[in-house]
Each structure stands twice: as structure tokens, then as C-alpha cells.
Coordinates of C-alpha atoms in Angstrom, one line a residue:
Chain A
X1 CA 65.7 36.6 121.3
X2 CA 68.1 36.5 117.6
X3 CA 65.5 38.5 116.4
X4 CA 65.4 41.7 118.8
X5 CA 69.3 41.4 119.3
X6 CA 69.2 41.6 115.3
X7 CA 66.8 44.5 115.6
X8 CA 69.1 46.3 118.0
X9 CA 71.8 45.7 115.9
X10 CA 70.7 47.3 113.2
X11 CA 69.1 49.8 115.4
X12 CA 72.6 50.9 116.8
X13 CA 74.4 50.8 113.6
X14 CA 71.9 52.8 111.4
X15 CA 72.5 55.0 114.6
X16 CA 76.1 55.3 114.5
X17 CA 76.3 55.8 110.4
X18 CA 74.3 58.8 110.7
X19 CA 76.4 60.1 113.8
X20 CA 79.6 58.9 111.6
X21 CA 78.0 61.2 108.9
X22 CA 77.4 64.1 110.8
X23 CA 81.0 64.1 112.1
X24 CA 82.3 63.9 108.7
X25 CA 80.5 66.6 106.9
X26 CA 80.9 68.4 110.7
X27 CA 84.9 67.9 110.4
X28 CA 85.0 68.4 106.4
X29 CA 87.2 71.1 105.4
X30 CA 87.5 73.2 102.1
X31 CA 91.5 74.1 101.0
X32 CA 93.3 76.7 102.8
X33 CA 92.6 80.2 101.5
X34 CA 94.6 80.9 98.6
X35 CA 97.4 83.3 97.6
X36 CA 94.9 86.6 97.0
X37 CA 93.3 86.0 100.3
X38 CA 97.0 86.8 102.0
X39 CA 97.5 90.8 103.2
X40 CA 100.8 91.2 103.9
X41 CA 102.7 94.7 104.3
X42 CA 105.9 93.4 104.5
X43 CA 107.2 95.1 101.1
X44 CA 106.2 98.7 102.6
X45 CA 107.7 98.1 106.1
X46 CA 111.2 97.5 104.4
X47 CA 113.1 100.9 104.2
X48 CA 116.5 101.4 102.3
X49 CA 119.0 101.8 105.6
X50 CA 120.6 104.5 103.3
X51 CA 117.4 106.8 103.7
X52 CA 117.7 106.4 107.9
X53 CA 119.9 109.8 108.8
X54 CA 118.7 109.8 112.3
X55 CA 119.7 107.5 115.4
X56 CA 117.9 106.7 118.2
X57 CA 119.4 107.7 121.6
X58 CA 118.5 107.4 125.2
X59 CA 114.5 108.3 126.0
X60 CA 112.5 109.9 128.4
X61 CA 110.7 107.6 130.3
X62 CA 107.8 109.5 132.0
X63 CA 106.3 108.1 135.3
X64 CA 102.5 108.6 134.1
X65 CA 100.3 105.8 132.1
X66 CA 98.8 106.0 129.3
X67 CA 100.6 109.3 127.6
X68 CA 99.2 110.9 124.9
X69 CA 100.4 114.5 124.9
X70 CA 103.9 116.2 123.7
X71 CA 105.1 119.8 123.8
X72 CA 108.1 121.4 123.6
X73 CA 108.2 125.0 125.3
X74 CA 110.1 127.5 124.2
X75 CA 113.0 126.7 126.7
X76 CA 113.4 123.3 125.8
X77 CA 111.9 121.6 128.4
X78 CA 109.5 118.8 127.3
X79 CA 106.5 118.6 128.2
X80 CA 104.4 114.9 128.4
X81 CA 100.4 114.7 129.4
X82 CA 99.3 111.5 130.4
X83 CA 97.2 109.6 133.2
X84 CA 96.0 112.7 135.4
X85 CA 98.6 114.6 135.2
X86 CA 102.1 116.8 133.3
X87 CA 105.5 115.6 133.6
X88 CA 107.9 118.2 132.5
X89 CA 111.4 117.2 131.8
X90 CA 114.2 117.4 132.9
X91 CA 113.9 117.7 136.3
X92 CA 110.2 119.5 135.8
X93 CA 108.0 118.1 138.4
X94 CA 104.9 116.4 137.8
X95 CA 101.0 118.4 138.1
X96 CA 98.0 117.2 137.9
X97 CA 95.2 117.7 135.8
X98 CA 91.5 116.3 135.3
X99 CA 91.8 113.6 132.9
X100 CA 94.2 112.6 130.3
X101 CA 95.5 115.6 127.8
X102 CA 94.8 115.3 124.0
X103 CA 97.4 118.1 123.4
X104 CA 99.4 120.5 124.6
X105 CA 101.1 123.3 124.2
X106 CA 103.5 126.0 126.3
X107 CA 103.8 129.8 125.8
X108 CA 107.0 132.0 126.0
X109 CA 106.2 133.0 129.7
X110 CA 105.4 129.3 130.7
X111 CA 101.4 129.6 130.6
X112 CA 100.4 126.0 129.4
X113 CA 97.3 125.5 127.1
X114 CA 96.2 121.7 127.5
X115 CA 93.3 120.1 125.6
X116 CA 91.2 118.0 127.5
X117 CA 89.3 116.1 124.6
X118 CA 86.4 119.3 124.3
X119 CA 87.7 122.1 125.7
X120 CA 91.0 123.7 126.7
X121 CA 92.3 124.7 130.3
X122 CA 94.8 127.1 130.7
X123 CA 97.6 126.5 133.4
X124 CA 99.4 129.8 134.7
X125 CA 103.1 129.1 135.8
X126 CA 101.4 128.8 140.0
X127 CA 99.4 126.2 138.5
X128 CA 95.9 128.3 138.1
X129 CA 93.4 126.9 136.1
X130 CA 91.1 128.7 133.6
X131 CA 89.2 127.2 131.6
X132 CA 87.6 127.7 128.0
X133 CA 84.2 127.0 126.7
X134 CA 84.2 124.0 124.4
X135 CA 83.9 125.0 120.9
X136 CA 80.7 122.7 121.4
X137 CA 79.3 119.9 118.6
X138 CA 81.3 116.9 118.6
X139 CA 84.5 119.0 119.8
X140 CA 87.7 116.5 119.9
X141 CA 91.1 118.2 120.1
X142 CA 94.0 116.8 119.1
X143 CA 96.5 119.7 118.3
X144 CA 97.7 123.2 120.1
X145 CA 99.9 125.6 119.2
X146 CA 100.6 129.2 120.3
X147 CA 102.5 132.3 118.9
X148 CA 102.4 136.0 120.4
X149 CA 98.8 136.5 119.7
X150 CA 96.7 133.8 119.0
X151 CA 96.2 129.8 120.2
X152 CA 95.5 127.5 117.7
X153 CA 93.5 124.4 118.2
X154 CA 92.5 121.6 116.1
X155 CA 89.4 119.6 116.6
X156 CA 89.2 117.0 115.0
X157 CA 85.2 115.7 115.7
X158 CA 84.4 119.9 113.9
X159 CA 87.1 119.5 110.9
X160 CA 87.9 122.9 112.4
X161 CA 90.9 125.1 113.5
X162 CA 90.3 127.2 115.8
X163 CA 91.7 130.2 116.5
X164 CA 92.0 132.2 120.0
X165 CA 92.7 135.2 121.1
X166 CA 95.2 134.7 124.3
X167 CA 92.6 135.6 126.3
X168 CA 89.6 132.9 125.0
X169 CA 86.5 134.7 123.9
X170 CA 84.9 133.6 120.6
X171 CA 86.9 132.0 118.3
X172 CA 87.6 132.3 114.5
X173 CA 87.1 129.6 112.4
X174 CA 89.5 128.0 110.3
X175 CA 88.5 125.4 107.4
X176 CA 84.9 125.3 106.8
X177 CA 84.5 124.5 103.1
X178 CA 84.3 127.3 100.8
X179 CA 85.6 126.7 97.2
X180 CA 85.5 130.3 95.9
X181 CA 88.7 131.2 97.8
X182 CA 90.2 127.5 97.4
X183 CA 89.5 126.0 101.0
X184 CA 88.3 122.3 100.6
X185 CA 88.0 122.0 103.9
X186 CA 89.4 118.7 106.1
X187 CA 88.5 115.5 106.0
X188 CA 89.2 113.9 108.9
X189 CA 88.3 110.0 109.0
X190 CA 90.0 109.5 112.0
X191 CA 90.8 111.5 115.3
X192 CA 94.4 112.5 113.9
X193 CA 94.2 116.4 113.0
X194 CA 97.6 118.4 113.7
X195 CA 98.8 121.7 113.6
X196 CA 102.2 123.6 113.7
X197 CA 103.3 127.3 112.8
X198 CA 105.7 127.5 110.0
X199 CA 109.0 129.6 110.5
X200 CA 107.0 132.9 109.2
X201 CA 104.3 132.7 112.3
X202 CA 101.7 131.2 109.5
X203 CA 99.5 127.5 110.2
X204 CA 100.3 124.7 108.9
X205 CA 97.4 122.0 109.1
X206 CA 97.6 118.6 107.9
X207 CA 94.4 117.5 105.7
X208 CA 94.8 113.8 106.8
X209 CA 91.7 112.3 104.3
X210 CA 93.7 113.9 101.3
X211 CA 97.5 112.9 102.5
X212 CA 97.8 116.5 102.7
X213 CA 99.5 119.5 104.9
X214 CA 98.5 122.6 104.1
X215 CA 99.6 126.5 105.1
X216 CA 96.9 129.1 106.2
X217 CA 97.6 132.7 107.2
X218 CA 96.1 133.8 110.6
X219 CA 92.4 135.1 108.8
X220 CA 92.4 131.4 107.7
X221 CA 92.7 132.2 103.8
X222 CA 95.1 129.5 102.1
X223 CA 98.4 130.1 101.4
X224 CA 99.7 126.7 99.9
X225 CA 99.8 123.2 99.9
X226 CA 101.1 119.4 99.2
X227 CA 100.1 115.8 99.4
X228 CA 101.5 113.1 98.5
X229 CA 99.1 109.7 98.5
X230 CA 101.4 106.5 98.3
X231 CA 102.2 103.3 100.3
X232 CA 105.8 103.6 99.3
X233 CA 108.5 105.5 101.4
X234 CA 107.9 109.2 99.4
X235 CA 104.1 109.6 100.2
X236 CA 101.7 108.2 102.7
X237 CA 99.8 105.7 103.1
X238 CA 95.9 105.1 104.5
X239 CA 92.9 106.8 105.1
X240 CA 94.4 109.1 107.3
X241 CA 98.0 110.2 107.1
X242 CA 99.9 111.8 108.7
X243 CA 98.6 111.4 111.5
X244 CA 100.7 113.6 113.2
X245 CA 104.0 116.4 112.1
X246 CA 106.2 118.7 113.6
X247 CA 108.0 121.8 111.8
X248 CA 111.6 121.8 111.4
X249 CA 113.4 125.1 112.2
X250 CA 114.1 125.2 108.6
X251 CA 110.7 124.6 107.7
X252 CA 111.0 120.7 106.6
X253 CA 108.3 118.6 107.7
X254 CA 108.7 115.7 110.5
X255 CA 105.9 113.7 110.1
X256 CA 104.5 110.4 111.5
X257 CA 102.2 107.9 110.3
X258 CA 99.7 105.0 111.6
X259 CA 99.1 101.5 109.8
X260 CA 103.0 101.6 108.3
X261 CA 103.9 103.3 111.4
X262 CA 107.4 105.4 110.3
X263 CA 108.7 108.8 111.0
X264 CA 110.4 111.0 108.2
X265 CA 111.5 114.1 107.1
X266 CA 109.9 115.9 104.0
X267 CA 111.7 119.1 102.6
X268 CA 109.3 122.3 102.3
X269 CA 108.3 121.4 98.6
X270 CA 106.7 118.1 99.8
X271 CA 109.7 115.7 98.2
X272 CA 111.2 113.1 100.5
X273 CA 114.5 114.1 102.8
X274 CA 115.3 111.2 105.0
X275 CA 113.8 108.5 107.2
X276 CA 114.1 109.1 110.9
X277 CA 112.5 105.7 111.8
X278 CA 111.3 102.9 110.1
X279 CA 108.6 100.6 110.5
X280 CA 111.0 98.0 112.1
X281 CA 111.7 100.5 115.4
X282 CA 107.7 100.3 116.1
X283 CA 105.7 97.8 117.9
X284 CA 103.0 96.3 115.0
X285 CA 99.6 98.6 115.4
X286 CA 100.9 101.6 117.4
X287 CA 99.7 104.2 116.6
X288 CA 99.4 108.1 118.0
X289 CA 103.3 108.8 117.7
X290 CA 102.8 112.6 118.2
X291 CA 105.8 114.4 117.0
X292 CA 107.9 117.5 118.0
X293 CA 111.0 119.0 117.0
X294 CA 113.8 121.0 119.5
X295 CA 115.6 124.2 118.6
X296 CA 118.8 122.0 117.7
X297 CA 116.7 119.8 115.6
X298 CA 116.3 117.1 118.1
X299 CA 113.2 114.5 117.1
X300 CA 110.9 113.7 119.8
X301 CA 108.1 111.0 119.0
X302 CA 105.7 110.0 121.4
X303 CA 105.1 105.9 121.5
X304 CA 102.0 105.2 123.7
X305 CA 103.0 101.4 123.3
X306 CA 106.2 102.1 125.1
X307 CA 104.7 104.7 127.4
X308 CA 108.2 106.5 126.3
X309 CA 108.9 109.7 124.6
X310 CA 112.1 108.6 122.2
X311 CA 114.7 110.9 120.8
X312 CA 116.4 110.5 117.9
X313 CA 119.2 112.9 116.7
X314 CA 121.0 113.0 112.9
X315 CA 123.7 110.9 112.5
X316 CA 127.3 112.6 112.4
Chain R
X1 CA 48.6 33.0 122.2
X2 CA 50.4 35.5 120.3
X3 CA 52.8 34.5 117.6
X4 CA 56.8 34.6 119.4
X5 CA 57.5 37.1 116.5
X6 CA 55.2 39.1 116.7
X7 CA 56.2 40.5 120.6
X8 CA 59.9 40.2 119.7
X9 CA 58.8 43.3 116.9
X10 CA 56.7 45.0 119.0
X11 CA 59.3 44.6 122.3
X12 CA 61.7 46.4 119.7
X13 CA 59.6 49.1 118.2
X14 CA 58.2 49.7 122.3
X15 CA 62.2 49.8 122.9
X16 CA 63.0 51.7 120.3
X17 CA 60.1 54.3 120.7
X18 CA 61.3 55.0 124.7
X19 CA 65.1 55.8 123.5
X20 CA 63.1 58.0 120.9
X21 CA 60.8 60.1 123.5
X22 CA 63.2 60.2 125.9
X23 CA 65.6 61.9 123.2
X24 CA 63.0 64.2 122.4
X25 CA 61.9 64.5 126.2
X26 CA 66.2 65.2 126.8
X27 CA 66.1 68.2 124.2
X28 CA 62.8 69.7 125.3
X29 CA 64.2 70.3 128.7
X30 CA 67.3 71.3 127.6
X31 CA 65.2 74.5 125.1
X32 CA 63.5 75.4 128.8
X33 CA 66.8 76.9 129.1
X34 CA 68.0 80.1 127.8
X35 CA 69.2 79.5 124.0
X36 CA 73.3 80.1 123.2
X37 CA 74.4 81.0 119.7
X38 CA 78.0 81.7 118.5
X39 CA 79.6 84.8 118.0
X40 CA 82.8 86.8 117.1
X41 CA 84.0 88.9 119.7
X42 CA 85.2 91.6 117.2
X43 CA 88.4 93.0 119.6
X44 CA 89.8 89.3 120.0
X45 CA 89.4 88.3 116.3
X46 CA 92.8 88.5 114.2
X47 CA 91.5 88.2 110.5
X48 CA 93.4 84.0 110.2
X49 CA 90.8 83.4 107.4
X50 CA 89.6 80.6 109.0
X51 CA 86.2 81.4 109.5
X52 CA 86.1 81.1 105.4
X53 CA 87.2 77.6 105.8
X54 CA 86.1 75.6 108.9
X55 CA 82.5 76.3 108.6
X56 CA 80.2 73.6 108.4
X57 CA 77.9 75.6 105.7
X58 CA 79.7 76.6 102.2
X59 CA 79.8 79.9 101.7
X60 CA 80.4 80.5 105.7
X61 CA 78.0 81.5 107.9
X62 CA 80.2 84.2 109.1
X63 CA 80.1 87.9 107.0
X64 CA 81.5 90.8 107.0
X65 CA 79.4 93.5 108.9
X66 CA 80.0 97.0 108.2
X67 CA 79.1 100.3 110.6
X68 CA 78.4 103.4 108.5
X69 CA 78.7 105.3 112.1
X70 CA 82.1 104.3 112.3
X71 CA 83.5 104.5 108.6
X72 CA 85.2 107.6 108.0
X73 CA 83.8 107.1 104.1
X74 CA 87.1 107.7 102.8
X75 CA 88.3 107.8 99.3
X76 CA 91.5 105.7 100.1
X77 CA 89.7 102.9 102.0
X78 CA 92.2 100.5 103.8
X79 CA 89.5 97.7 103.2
X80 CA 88.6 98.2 99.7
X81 CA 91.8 98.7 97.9
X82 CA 94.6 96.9 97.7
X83 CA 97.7 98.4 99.2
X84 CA 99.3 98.6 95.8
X85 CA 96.3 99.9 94.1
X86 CA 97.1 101.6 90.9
X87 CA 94.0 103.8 91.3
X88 CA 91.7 104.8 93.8
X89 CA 88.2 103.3 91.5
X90 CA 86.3 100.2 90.9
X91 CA 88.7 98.4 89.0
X92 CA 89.5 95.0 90.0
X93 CA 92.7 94.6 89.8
X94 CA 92.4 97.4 92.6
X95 CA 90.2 95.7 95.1
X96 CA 91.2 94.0 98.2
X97 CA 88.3 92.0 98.2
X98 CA 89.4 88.2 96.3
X99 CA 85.6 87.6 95.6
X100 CA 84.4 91.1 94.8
X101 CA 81.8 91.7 97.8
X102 CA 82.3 94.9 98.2
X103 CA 80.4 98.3 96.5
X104 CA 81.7 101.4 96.0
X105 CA 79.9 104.2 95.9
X106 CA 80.3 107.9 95.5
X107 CA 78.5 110.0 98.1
X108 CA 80.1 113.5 97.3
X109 CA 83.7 114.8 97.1
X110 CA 85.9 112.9 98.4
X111 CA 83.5 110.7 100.4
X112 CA 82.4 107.4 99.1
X113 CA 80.1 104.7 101.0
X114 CA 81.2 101.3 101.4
X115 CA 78.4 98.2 101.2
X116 CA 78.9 94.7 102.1
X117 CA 77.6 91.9 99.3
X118 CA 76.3 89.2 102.1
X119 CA 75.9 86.4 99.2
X120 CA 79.7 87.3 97.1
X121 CA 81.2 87.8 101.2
X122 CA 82.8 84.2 102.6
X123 CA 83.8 86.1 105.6
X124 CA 87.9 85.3 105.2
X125 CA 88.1 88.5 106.7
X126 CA 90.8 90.1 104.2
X127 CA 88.8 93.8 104.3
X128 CA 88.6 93.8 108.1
X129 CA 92.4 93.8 108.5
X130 CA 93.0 95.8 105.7
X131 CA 90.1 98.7 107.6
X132 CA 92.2 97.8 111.0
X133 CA 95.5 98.9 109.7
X134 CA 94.2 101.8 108.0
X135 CA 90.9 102.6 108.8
X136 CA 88.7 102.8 111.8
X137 CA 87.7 99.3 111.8
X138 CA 84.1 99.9 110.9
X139 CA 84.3 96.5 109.2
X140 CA 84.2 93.3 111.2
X141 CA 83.1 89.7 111.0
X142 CA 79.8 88.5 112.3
X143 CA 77.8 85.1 112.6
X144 CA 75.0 85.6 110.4
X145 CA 72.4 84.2 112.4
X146 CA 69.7 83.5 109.5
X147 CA 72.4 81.3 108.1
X148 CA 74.2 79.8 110.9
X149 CA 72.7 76.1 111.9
X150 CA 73.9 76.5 115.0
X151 CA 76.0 73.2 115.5
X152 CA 76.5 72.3 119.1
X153 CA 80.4 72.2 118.3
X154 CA 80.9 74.6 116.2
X155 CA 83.6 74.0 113.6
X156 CA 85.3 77.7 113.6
X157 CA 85.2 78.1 117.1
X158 CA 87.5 74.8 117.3
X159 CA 89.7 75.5 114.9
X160 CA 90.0 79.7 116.2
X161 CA 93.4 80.6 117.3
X162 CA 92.3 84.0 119.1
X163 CA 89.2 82.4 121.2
X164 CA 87.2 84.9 119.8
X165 CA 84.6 82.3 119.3
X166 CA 81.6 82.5 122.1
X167 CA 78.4 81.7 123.0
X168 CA 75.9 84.5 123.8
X169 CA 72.1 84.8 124.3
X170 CA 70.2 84.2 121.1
X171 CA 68.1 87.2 122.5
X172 CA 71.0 89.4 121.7
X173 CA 73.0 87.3 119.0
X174 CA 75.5 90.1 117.4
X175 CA 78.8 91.7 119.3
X176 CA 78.1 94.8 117.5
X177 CA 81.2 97.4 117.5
X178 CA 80.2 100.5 120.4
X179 CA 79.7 103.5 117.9
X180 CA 80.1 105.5 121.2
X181 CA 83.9 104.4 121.4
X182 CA 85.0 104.8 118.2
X183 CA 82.8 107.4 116.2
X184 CA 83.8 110.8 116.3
X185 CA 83.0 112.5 113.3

């Protein structure tokens, strides 16, 4: 009877020892990571306060989810696509639409052009709808603007602008690579591609995958460019910035970024102006802060994390 | 008559033998039913680094995986170089990644391909957060499954502070990232 409760013994403790050992080398644990495993941002969010000219003041709050388009018309009213549907402010009324825009823009007489992610539909002032072909391949627009004779529309999945007549038709193309007279073409990593007309009625495009925003006449020859590639406050940062801009009425560039999300102004030569918002006034990981500028100089930004469009005016 | 000592041994090796086979019996039923493996769910992980340091296998089990149909293939790669990179090339002191695991390579102008070195990777995660910010977050972190012993409890899971730890089928063992979501160009 010693004997088998010996065996037994044994039995149970050779047992336990290797269960002991499994839980050990189970629970072992090599050092923490050390300092060059750490990525930390921090030193790039910081912004001198004396670079911030703008304040902040009171913002629209639209009724629609999820809003992802910005315009301002001609008239002043803004414009905001979101969840099924246009909110125009102040006072606009809300009207529905098929989807959620991917851009907008408004024409002197009211007529809205709204991109529905492949194609664009045209809203009269009674609310008719016409709609364009899509430009077809992997068509994704992201920008619209309009002048007296043509609609411009970026699409970001083609690397193409594409220019309209008002009334549709066949489009001209704007970008595709072609060295001899200088065009690069865009290199677009990401679906951020925007577009503005400058003060002279000629495009402006940024090139996000070179930090770049460059200036095309209507026939889409270039005119001129800048970029400016740095994680510090002057240039930007990523592999696709800016992600979005606006044109000042004197021609300076609003532009917003993703990753260090910050808004700022950049005079017509490229150079740093000011900071309008720094990363500190931005939830972590926002990004899509579509910009657009008023007559009087008025910033709008677009947060899709707030579900707000927010002003911000230059301090007195 | 048989010698006392002689039944006591063979009562303990019969004894001994039936906790055996009824082990084995125990874990025979148990592979009737369908196999669970762990995985990262690739939205719910936050890059802690801990998957480089709880795992029970040295380097981790856990990589980086990389989709080409997501990448944009940008020169300025959020998860190659270091935010403070100097230049954008294949100098060290200009890579994000601590143990070197990533190649660069040019494709044509300005597009260069990214590849993940699966035996330099230890799967800390530092190039996933550095493609998040920046990027398209075409890299993520992945159990390799022809590494990973499978422990019952597994150590990362424990220790993860996002839950991103889970069992799936070992029929289809990888969270892969939808290319249909994300890829655009």
C-alpha cells in the first residue's frame, strides 16, 4: 500500500513540475520594448501660439450624419452634404439626395453640382436632377469647382481633373503624365485630391504624393507650382498632404492636413503665413477636414469627428 | 501466488495508464470539434508593442503583414521612415523600423514597394502606426500561423489592452484587411 501511494506520489509531482514548467516559460516575459520602439508625434503637434492668427468662433452644427461635403456659393450661404441629403445655411432648408456627397460645389445662379463618389448630379435651384455619366475606371471624386464656363472635378481613383463643359458632354482631361510639357502627373496614395480656382479663373490642384499644389490653365498645360515636404509647421507631412485647401481671395493658400491634423495659411510663393488651427483643436486621427474660405476671409473646416462645420475668423 | 510487489507495480502502471488514455481519449474528442486559432482583429489593435513581448515563442509569432492592394507605394512612407527622417532613402538612421525588417524598393518615379522581412520582424507594431497616421494602413499585425503553437491561453491575448485578440476557425486563420474598403487607386 506504501508502495503505490509512493508511486502516486511521485506520479503527481513529476505531474505538477512539468505543469509548473509550462506555466513558467507560458508566463515568462522579455523587457518592455525599448526607447526606439516608441512613436510619438508629440514634438510636431506643438505649434508656437505666436503663429495662431485665427480664433475659433461659434460653428454650424448641421442636422445630417456623417458630413463629408463643403461649399460656399457665391452668396455666402454654406453649403454641407452629408447622410442623404444638403443643408444649406443659414436658414437654407435641408434636400435630399441619393447617398452621401463626396463634394460639392454651387454656381452663380444657384445650380448645385454634387459628387456622388463616380459621377456627378446636377441640382437646378427647383431641385431637378441631372445626372452625368461617370468618367468610368475606378472614378472617385473628391473635389468640384465651377467658374463661367467650365466644372472642374477631381477624381481621385483616375489621378485626373476633369474638365466640363456646363452642360456635361465629354470631358477634357487634366493630368495624365506627359514630361515633354512638364506635367508629372498626380500621385494620389490616398482618396484626398482637391481643387480650387485661383483669383485669375486658372486651377489649382494639389499633388498630394509630392506635398504639392500646383496651377493649370483651363487646356490643362502647367502654369506653376510649390511643395514643401516636412513634418515641421512650414511644410507637410505624410504620404499624402494636403489633404485638402481652399484659395484665399488674395490668392494665399488655406490648407489642411491628416496624420498631424492642422489648418494653416501659406502665402502664394509657398512660404508659411500663419496657423489657423493646431493639432491640439483636433480630435487624434480625424481626418477629411475639407476647407473653404468666405468673401470676407472667413475659414470654414469641415470636422467629420464633430459632425460640425467650424469657423474661425483672424484675430483683431 | 504472485509476489505483493509485483501487483502494487502493475496496480500503478494499470492506474497510471487509464489517467493516460483517458487524457488522450479527453483531447481526441475535443479535435472532433471545429479547431480555434488566435488572431488580431486588425481595426481593434492599437500598436501597444506587446505582441513583441508577451509571446510565448522568441521572436513572436505575430508579424507584420503587408497589402500591396492597399499601399499607396509612396515615396514618403509613414511606416518606413522615421518622422524626422533626414532623407527619404535606405539609410538607417532614417528607418522607422528598430530591427531593420523592412525593404525598400524602387518601382518607378516616385513609387517604391514596401516588403516585410518575416525572420528581422518581432511584430512590435511600430510601422503599422506609423502607416495608420500617414498612410492607408496597408500594414497590420498577423498571427503567423506556421509559427504560432497555438497555446490554449494565449499569452498576448492576456496581456492585450484593445481585446483585439480572438479565436477564429483554423479553416480561415487570417483577419485579412477588405481591399474593397480601402483600395482605390
Amino acid at each position: 500500500m506504501n508502495d503505490i501511494r509512493k508511486n502516486w506520489t511521485w506520479f503527481i509531482l513529476i505531474m505538477a513540475l512539468i505543469l509548473g514548467v509550462g506555466i513558467y516559460l507560458g508566463q515568462s516575459r522579455r523587457t518592455e520594448l525599448g526607447k526606439s520602439f516608441d512613436y510619438s508625434l508629440d514634438e510636431y503637434r506643438q505649434v508656437d501660439p505666436s503663429l495662431i492668427h485665427y480664433t475659433e468662433v461659434e460653428p454650424l452644427v448641421p442636422t445630417l450624419g456623417k458630413i463629408s461635403a463643403l461649399a460656399v456659393a457665391p452668396d455666402g450661404k454654406i453649403y454641407v452634404g452629408g447622410e442623404d441629403a444638403v443643408q444649406v445655411f443659414p436658414d437654407g432648408g435641408t434636400f435630399p439626395v441619393d447617398g452621401i456627397p463626396t463634394c460639392m460645389a454651387v454656381d452663380d445662379d444657384g445650380t448645385m453640382f454634387v459628387g456622388m463618389q463616380d459621377h456627378v448630379e446636377i441640382r437646378s435651384k427647383n431641385w431637378e436632377k441631372t445626372v452625368w455619366p461617370s468618367p468610368g475606371g475606378k472614378a472617385y471624386l473628391t473635389s468640384i469647382v465651377v467658374d463661367d464656363e467650365y466644372v472642374y472635378v477631381a477624381d481621385a481613383g483616375n489621378r485626373r481633373v476633369w474638365r466640363y463643359d456646363k452642360a456635361g458632354g465629354k470631358p477634357l482631361e487634366i493630368g495624365r503624365k506627359d514630361s515633354a510639357n512638364g506635367v508629372r502627373g498626380f500621385n494620389i496614395p490616398s482618396p484626398f485630391f482637391d481643387v480650387d480656382l485661383g483669383p485669375d479663373g486658372s486651377l489649382w490642384a494639389v499633388n498630394p504624393g509630392y506635398h504639392a499644389l500646383e496651377n493649370y490653365r483651363p487646356d490643362g498645360m502647367p502654369i506653376s507650382s510649390w511643395e514643401k515636404s516636412s513634418f515641421m509647421i512650414e511644410g507637410f507631412s505624410g504620404c499624402c498632404n494636403p489633404s485638402h485647401f481652399a484659395l484665399m481671395p488674395d490668392g494665399s493658400f488655406v490648407t489642411a492636413e491628416k496624420g498631424l491634423p492642422r489648418v494653416k495659411i501659406h502665402n502664394v510663393d509657398g512660404s508659411l503665413r500663419c496657423v489657423v488651427a493646431a493639432p491640439d483643436q483636433f480630435d487624434e486621427g480625424v481626418v477629411g477636414l475639407d476647407v473653404a474660405v468666405d468673401d470676407e476671409g472667413r475659414i470654414y473646416v469641415l470636422d467629420p469627428n464633430r459632425n460640425q462645420v467650424r469657423i474661425f475668423e483672424e484675430k483683431e | 501466488m504472485k509476489p505483493k510487489g509485483k501487483r502494487k507495480r502493475r496496480d500503478f502502471v494499470r492506474g497510471a495508464a487509464a489517467v493516460l488514455v483517458g487524457g488522450v481519449a479527453v483531447s481526441s474528442l475535443r479535435s472532433c470539434s471545429p479547431k480555434l486559432v488566435w488572431q488580431i482583429d486588425p481595426e481593434k489593435c492599437t500598436q501597444c508593442g506587446r505582441c513583441a513581448t508577451h509571446c510565448v515563442l522568441a521572436p513572436s509569432a505575430v508579424k507584420c503583414f503587408h497589402s500591396y492592394s492597399i499601399c499607396g507605394y509612396c515615396d514618403l512612407c509613414g511606416g518606413y521612415l522615421r518622422p524626422d527622417a533626414k532623407k527619404r532613402n535606405t539609410g538607417a538612421e532614417n528607418q522607422l523600423c528598430p530591427t531593420a525588417a523592412i525593404t525598400r524598393t524602387f518601382i518607378e518615379n516616385p513609387y517604391y514597394q514596401y516588403k516585410i522581412d518575416e525572420d528581422l520582424c518581432i511584430g512590435c507594431g511600430i510601422c503599422v502606426e506609423g502607416c495608420d497616421v500617414f498612410g492607408n494602413g496597408s500594414m497590420y499585425l498577423q498571427v503567423k500561423h506556421d509559427l504560432c503553437v497555438n497555446c490554449n491561453e494565449c499569452a498576448i491575448a492576456h496581456a492585450c489592452p484593445s481585446d483585439a485578440f480572438k479565436r477564429v476557425p483554423a479553416s480561415e486563420p487570417y483577419l485579412l484587411k477588405s481591399d474593397r474598403e480601402k483600395r482605390i487607386s
